[in-house]
């Protein structure tokens, strides 16, 4: 027996309901807590700015999938897997037939998914929903160049940065600001 993360395929929109059902099955001792150790519905934080207000919301980045951390025994794995498959809304484990033993995802894949979901301490990623395009007129709202206006010259999505051309002392100067430090005019 070795612990691993397994991906459970579900109907889209049923992820939270299935998570609650599995947790209640664990509490009722229908499922062994030694075998099924953790249940995650992968969500990411999205920050968006609308009407000058910063809003944070959670968004499922794998709709229709749940991550299960399990330590499947060599004998008796069929009973556990069939109990999980019988939950309403579950279609099965990813990559296997119902008669086969499920296969876990690799440790790297699991780490990447958990990091994206913010489950690994100190490595939480927040995605910013940006709606800027090159040439857009923007007003800088924060930082040393607050109240300056200019046009977007470059967008760096990986670093969540914008290069904005602003007028400083009568000259056009490039200024790098974060996506949350600018808003469209």
PDB file of C-alpha atoms in Angstrom:
ATOM      1  CA  UNK A   1       0.000   0.000   0.000  1.00  0.00           C
ATOM      2  CA  UNK A   2       1.274   3.434  -0.939  1.00  0.00           C
ATOM      3  CA  UNK A   3      -0.517   6.752  -0.589  1.00  0.00           C
ATOM      4  CA  UNK A   4      -1.323   8.545  -3.798  1.00  0.00           C
ATOM      5  CA  UNK A   5      -3.653  11.113  -5.311  1.00  0.00           C
ATOM      6  CA  UNK A   6      -6.420   9.759  -7.533  1.00  0.00           C
ATOM      7  CA  UNK A   7      -8.682  11.784  -9.824  1.00  0.00           C
ATOM      8  CA  UNK A   8     -12.408  11.070  -9.585  1.00  0.00           C
ATOM      9  CA  UNK A   9     -14.562  12.092 -12.562  1.00  0.00           C
ATOM     10  CA  UNK A  10     -17.963  13.561 -11.651  1.00  0.00           C
ATOM     11  CA  UNK A  11     -20.830  15.405 -13.241  1.00  0.00           C
ATOM     12  CA  UNK A  12     -19.920  19.073 -13.585  1.00  0.00           C
ATOM     13  CA  UNK A  13     -21.493  21.104 -10.800  1.00  0.00           C
ATOM     14  CA  UNK A  14     -21.759  18.115  -8.420  1.00  0.00           C
ATOM     15  CA  UNK A  15     -18.192  18.364  -7.075  1.00  0.00           C
ATOM     16  CA  UNK A  16     -19.027  19.977  -3.706  1.00  0.00           C
ATOM     17  CA  UNK A  17     -22.069  17.738  -3.157  1.00  0.00           C
ATOM     18  CA  UNK A  18     -19.974  14.625  -3.811  1.00  0.00           C
ATOM     19  CA  UNK A  19     -17.249  15.907  -1.479  1.00  0.00           C
ATOM     20  CA  UNK A  20     -19.837  16.367   1.304  1.00  0.00           C
ATOM     21  CA  UNK A  21     -21.252  12.882   0.599  1.00  0.00           C
ATOM     22  CA  UNK A  22     -17.806  11.264   0.790  1.00  0.00           C
ATOM     23  CA  UNK A  23     -16.992  13.131   4.022  1.00  0.00           C
ATOM     24  CA  UNK A  24     -20.285  11.995   5.573  1.00  0.00           C
ATOM     25  CA  UNK A  25     -19.493   8.406   4.496  1.00  0.00           C
ATOM     26  CA  UNK A  26     -16.148   8.737   6.291  1.00  0.00           C
ATOM     27  CA  UNK A  27     -17.864  10.020   9.452  1.00  0.00           C
ATOM     28  CA  UNK A  28     -20.420   7.205   9.314  1.00  0.00           C
ATOM     29  CA  UNK A  29     -17.539   4.686   8.946  1.00  0.00           C
ATOM     30  CA  UNK A  30     -18.896   3.464   5.588  1.00  0.00           C
ATOM     31  CA  UNK A  31     -15.488   4.360   4.124  1.00  0.00           C
ATOM     32  CA  UNK A  32     -12.267   3.621   5.994  1.00  0.00           C
ATOM     33  CA  UNK A  33     -10.436   6.857   6.972  1.00  0.00           C
ATOM     34  CA  UNK A  34      -7.144   4.939   6.736  1.00  0.00           C
ATOM     35  CA  UNK A  35      -7.832   4.259   3.033  1.00  0.00           C
ATOM     36  CA  UNK A  36      -9.443   7.583   2.018  1.00  0.00           C
ATOM     37  CA  UNK A  37      -7.360  10.213   3.788  1.00  0.00           C
ATOM     38  CA  UNK A  38      -8.205  13.474   1.977  1.00  0.00           C
ATOM     39  CA  UNK A  39     -10.711  14.950  -0.495  1.00  0.00           C
ATOM     40  CA  UNK A  40     -10.063  18.136  -2.496  1.00  0.00           C
ATOM     41  CA  UNK A  41     -12.157  20.034  -5.004  1.00  0.00           C
ATOM     42  CA  UNK A  42      -9.439  22.050  -6.791  1.00  0.00           C
ATOM     43  CA  UNK A  43     -10.283  25.767  -6.813  1.00  0.00           C
ATOM     44  CA  UNK A  44      -8.139  28.809  -7.563  1.00  0.00           C
ATOM     45  CA  UNK A  45      -8.444  32.405  -6.413  1.00  0.00           C
ATOM     46  CA  UNK A  46      -9.321  34.886  -9.168  1.00  0.00           C
ATOM     47  CA  UNK A  47      -8.884  38.616  -8.578  1.00  0.00           C
ATOM     48  CA  UNK A  48     -10.789  40.910 -10.894  1.00  0.00           C
ATOM     49  CA  UNK A  49     -11.334  44.631 -10.897  1.00  0.00           C
ATOM     50  CA  UNK A  50     -14.752  45.922 -11.860  1.00  0.00           C
ATOM     51  CA  UNK A  51     -15.862  49.529 -11.486  1.00  0.00           C
ATOM     52  CA  UNK A  52     -12.656  50.324  -9.591  1.00  0.00           C
ATOM     53  CA  UNK A  53     -13.321  47.679  -6.930  1.00  0.00           C
ATOM     54  CA  UNK A  54     -11.112  44.654  -6.386  1.00  0.00           C
ATOM     55  CA  UNK A  55     -13.106  41.430  -6.049  1.00  0.00           C
ATOM     56  CA  UNK A  56     -11.782  37.991  -5.178  1.00  0.00           C
ATOM     57  CA  UNK A  57     -13.670  34.850  -6.087  1.00  0.00           C
ATOM     58  CA  UNK A  58     -12.990  31.137  -6.120  1.00  0.00           C
ATOM     59  CA  UNK A  59     -13.166  29.287  -9.410  1.00  0.00           C
ATOM     60  CA  UNK A  60     -12.996  25.524 -10.012  1.00  0.00           C
ATOM     61  CA  UNK A  61     -10.115  24.993 -12.414  1.00  0.00           C
ATOM     62  CA  UNK A  62     -10.939  21.309 -12.940  1.00  0.00           C
ATOM     63  CA  UNK A  63     -14.733  21.285 -13.266  1.00  0.00           C
ATOM     64  CA  UNK A  64     -16.032  17.748 -13.115  1.00  0.00           C
ATOM     65  CA  UNK A  65     -13.064  16.357 -11.161  1.00  0.00           C
ATOM     66  CA  UNK A  66     -12.231  15.743  -7.497  1.00  0.00           C
ATOM     67  CA  UNK A  67      -8.848  14.800  -6.054  1.00  0.00           C
ATOM     68  CA  UNK A  68      -8.822  11.905  -3.563  1.00  0.00           C
ATOM     69  CA  UNK A  69      -5.798  11.000  -1.478  1.00  0.00           C
ATOM     70  CA  UNK A  70      -6.026   7.277  -0.879  1.00  0.00           C
ATOM     71  CA  UNK A  71      -3.912   4.457   0.454  1.00  0.00           C
ATOM     72  CA  UNK A  72      -5.569   1.616  -1.463  1.00  0.00           C
ATOM     73  CA  UNK A  73      -4.900  -1.847  -0.012  1.00  0.00           C
ATOM     74  CA  UNK A  74      -3.825  -4.673  -2.317  1.00  0.00           C
ATOM     75  CA  UNK A  75      -6.776  -6.727  -1.095  1.00  0.00           C
ATOM     76  CA  UNK A  76     -10.156  -5.071  -0.647  1.00  0.00           C
ATOM     77  CA  UNK A  77      -9.592  -2.118  -2.996  1.00  0.00           C
ATOM     78  CA  UNK A  78     -12.639  -3.122  -5.055  1.00  0.00           C
ATOM     79  CA  UNK A  79     -15.018  -2.590  -2.117  1.00  0.00           C
ATOM     80  CA  UNK A  80     -13.725   0.942  -1.450  1.00  0.00           C
ATOM     81  CA  UNK A  81     -13.687   1.937  -5.119  1.00  0.00           C
ATOM     82  CA  UNK A  82     -17.167   0.555  -5.763  1.00  0.00           C
ATOM     83  CA  UNK A  83     -18.567   2.467  -2.745  1.00  0.00           C
ATOM     84  CA  UNK A  84     -17.062   5.668  -4.151  1.00  0.00           C
ATOM     85  CA  UNK A  85     -18.301   4.951  -7.695  1.00  0.00           C
ATOM     86  CA  UNK A  86     -21.860   4.363  -6.429  1.00  0.00           C
ATOM     87  CA  UNK A  87     -22.147   7.924  -5.082  1.00  0.00           C
ATOM     88  CA  UNK A  88     -24.690   9.809  -7.197  1.00  0.00           C
ATOM     89  CA  UNK A  89     -22.905  12.040  -9.715  1.00  0.00           C
ATOM     90  CA  UNK A  90     -19.670  10.011  -9.853  1.00  0.00           C
ATOM     91  CA  UNK A  91     -18.775   8.536 -13.239  1.00  0.00           C
ATOM     92  CA  UNK A  92     -15.566   6.782 -12.190  1.00  0.00           C
ATOM     93  CA  UNK A  93     -11.831   7.115 -11.719  1.00  0.00           C
ATOM     94  CA  UNK A  94      -9.869   8.777 -14.508  1.00  0.00           C
ATOM     95  CA  UNK A  95      -7.936   6.430 -16.761  1.00  0.00           C
ATOM     96  CA  UNK A  96      -9.401   3.088 -15.648  1.00  0.00           C
ATOM     97  CA  UNK A  97     -12.373   0.827 -16.205  1.00  0.00           C
ATOM     98  CA  UNK A  98     -14.614  -0.048 -13.235  1.00  0.00           C
ATOM     99  CA  UNK A  99     -13.109  -3.547 -13.109  1.00  0.00           C
ATOM    100  CA  UNK A 100      -9.520  -2.223 -12.935  1.00  0.00           C
ATOM    101  CA  UNK A 101      -7.638  -0.896  -9.948  1.00  0.00           C
ATOM    102  CA  UNK A 102      -7.417   2.934 -10.237  1.00  0.00           C
ATOM    103  CA  UNK A 103      -4.006   4.416 -10.924  1.00  0.00           C
ATOM    104  CA  UNK A 104      -2.750   7.438  -9.004  1.00  0.00           C
ATOM    105  CA  UNK A 105      -1.417  10.522 -10.729  1.00  0.00           C
ATOM    106  CA  UNK A 106       2.313  11.236 -10.419  1.00  0.00           C
ATOM    107  CA  UNK A 107       3.651  13.162  -7.422  1.00  0.00           C
ATOM    108  CA  UNK A 108       4.657  16.064  -9.697  1.00  0.00           C
ATOM    109  CA  UNK A 109       1.145  16.308 -11.153  1.00  0.00           C
ATOM    110  CA  UNK A 110      -0.377  16.191  -7.672  1.00  0.00           C
ATOM    111  CA  UNK A 111       2.016  18.858  -6.391  1.00  0.00           C
ATOM    112  CA  UNK A 112       1.228  21.136  -9.354  1.00  0.00           C
ATOM    113  CA  UNK A 113      -2.537  20.773  -8.860  1.00  0.00           C
ATOM    114  CA  UNK A 114      -2.310  21.322  -5.094  1.00  0.00           C
ATOM    115  CA  UNK A 115      -0.045  24.334  -5.576  1.00  0.00           C
ATOM    116  CA  UNK A 116      -2.427  25.868  -8.099  1.00  0.00           C
ATOM    117  CA  UNK A 117      -5.267  25.284  -5.629  1.00  0.00           C
ATOM    118  CA  UNK A 118      -3.239  26.942  -2.853  1.00  0.00           C
ATOM    119  CA  UNK A 119      -3.131  23.823  -0.690  1.00  0.00           C
ATOM    120  CA  UNK A 120       0.669  23.822  -0.335  1.00  0.00           C
ATOM    121  CA  UNK A 121       1.697  26.372   2.291  1.00  0.00           C
ATOM    122  CA  UNK A 122       3.558  29.431   1.060  1.00  0.00           C
ATOM    123  CA  UNK A 123       2.997  28.630  -2.598  1.00  0.00           C
ATOM    124  CA  UNK A 124      -0.513  29.966  -3.171  1.00  0.00           C
ATOM    125  CA  UNK A 125      -1.016  31.458  -6.587  1.00  0.00           C
ATOM    126  CA  UNK A 126      -3.613  34.117  -7.259  1.00  0.00           C
ATOM    127  CA  UNK A 127      -4.722  34.616 -10.823  1.00  0.00           C
ATOM    128  CA  UNK A 128      -5.665  38.072 -11.962  1.00  0.00           C
ATOM    129  CA  UNK A 129      -8.389  38.313 -14.539  1.00  0.00           C
ATOM    130  CA  UNK A 130      -6.967  40.971 -16.795  1.00  0.00           C
ATOM    131  CA  UNK A 131      -8.845  42.763 -19.478  1.00  0.00           C
ATOM    132  CA  UNK A 132      -6.092  44.978 -20.875  1.00  0.00           C
ATOM    133  CA  UNK A 133      -4.973  45.154 -24.492  1.00  0.00           C
ATOM    134  CA  UNK A 134      -2.010  46.894 -26.060  1.00  0.00           C
ATOM    135  CA  UNK A 135      -2.950  50.490 -26.822  1.00  0.00           C
ATOM    136  CA  UNK A 136      -5.589  50.757 -24.048  1.00  0.00           C
ATOM    137  CA  UNK A 137      -5.645  54.011 -22.115  1.00  0.00           C
ATOM    138  CA  UNK A 138      -5.190  53.323 -18.396  1.00  0.00           C
ATOM    139  CA  UNK A 139      -4.967  55.272 -15.161  1.00  0.00           C
ATOM    140  CA  UNK A 140      -2.391  54.143 -12.611  1.00  0.00           C
ATOM    141  CA  UNK A 141      -4.194  53.839  -9.272  1.00  0.00           C
ATOM    142  CA  UNK A 142      -1.430  52.763  -6.896  1.00  0.00           C
ATOM    143  CA  UNK A 143       2.281  53.181  -6.336  1.00  0.00           C
ATOM    144  CA  UNK A 144       4.646  56.084  -6.989  1.00  0.00           C
ATOM    145  CA  UNK A 145       2.973  56.917 -10.320  1.00  0.00           C
ATOM    146  CA  UNK A 146      -0.583  57.019  -8.974  1.00  0.00           C
ATOM    147  CA  UNK A 147      -2.883  59.405 -10.913  1.00  0.00           C
ATOM    148  CA  UNK A 148      -0.710  59.230 -14.057  1.00  0.00           C
ATOM    149  CA  UNK A 149      -2.427  58.127 -17.251  1.00  0.00           C
ATOM    150  CA  UNK A 150      -0.931  56.507 -20.307  1.00  0.00           C
ATOM    151  CA  UNK A 151      -1.266  53.798 -22.895  1.00  0.00           C
ATOM    152  CA  UNK A 152      -0.405  50.117 -22.479  1.00  0.00           C
ATOM    153  CA  UNK A 153       2.700  49.179 -24.466  1.00  0.00           C
ATOM    154  CA  UNK A 154       3.309  45.630 -23.209  1.00  0.00           C
ATOM    155  CA  UNK A 155       1.467  42.998 -21.138  1.00  0.00           C
ATOM    156  CA  UNK A 156       3.425  40.372 -19.183  1.00  0.00           C
ATOM    157  CA  UNK A 157       0.848  37.811 -18.012  1.00  0.00           C
ATOM    158  CA  UNK A 158       3.407  35.539 -16.283  1.00  0.00           C
ATOM    159  CA  UNK A 159       4.558  38.358 -14.003  1.00  0.00           C
ATOM    160  CA  UNK A 160       1.156  40.118 -13.851  1.00  0.00           C
ATOM    161  CA  UNK A 161       2.768  43.364 -15.043  1.00  0.00           C
ATOM    162  CA  UNK A 162       1.985  46.099 -17.560  1.00  0.00           C
ATOM    163  CA  UNK A 163       4.373  48.502 -19.270  1.00  0.00           C
ATOM    164  CA  UNK A 164       2.556  51.821 -19.548  1.00  0.00           C
ATOM    165  CA  UNK A 165       3.852  54.851 -21.474  1.00  0.00           C
ATOM    166  CA  UNK A 166       3.185  57.943 -19.327  1.00  0.00           C
ATOM    167  CA  UNK A 167       4.063  61.635 -19.717  1.00  0.00           C
ATOM    168  CA  UNK A 168       6.599  62.694 -17.074  1.00  0.00           C
ATOM    169  CA  UNK A 169       8.080  66.201 -17.358  1.00  0.00           C
ATOM    170  CA  UNK A 170       6.848  66.460 -20.928  1.00  0.00           C
ATOM    171  CA  UNK A 171       8.494  63.209 -22.058  1.00  0.00           C
ATOM    172  CA  UNK A 172       6.984  59.823 -22.737  1.00  0.00           C
ATOM    173  CA  UNK A 173       8.457  57.337 -20.265  1.00  0.00           C
ATOM    174  CA  UNK A 174       7.797  53.595 -19.854  1.00  0.00           C
ATOM    175  CA  UNK A 175       6.587  52.619 -16.372  1.00  0.00           C
ATOM    176  CA  UNK A 176       6.084  49.026 -15.196  1.00  0.00           C
ATOM    177  CA  UNK A 177       3.087  48.497 -12.907  1.00  0.00           C
ATOM    178  CA  UNK A 178       1.161  45.497 -11.604  1.00  0.00           C
ATOM    179  CA  UNK A 179      -2.166  44.552 -13.159  1.00  0.00           C
ATOM    180  CA  UNK A 180      -3.925  45.559  -9.939  1.00  0.00           C
ATOM    181  CA  UNK A 181      -2.278  49.000 -10.015  1.00  0.00           C
ATOM    182  CA  UNK A 182      -3.985  50.117 -13.236  1.00  0.00           C
ATOM    183  CA  UNK A 183      -7.517  50.480 -14.489  1.00  0.00           C
ATOM    184  CA  UNK A 184      -8.961  51.232 -17.906  1.00  0.00           C
ATOM    185  CA  UNK A 185     -10.186  54.711 -18.617  1.00  0.00           C
TER     186      UNK A 185
END
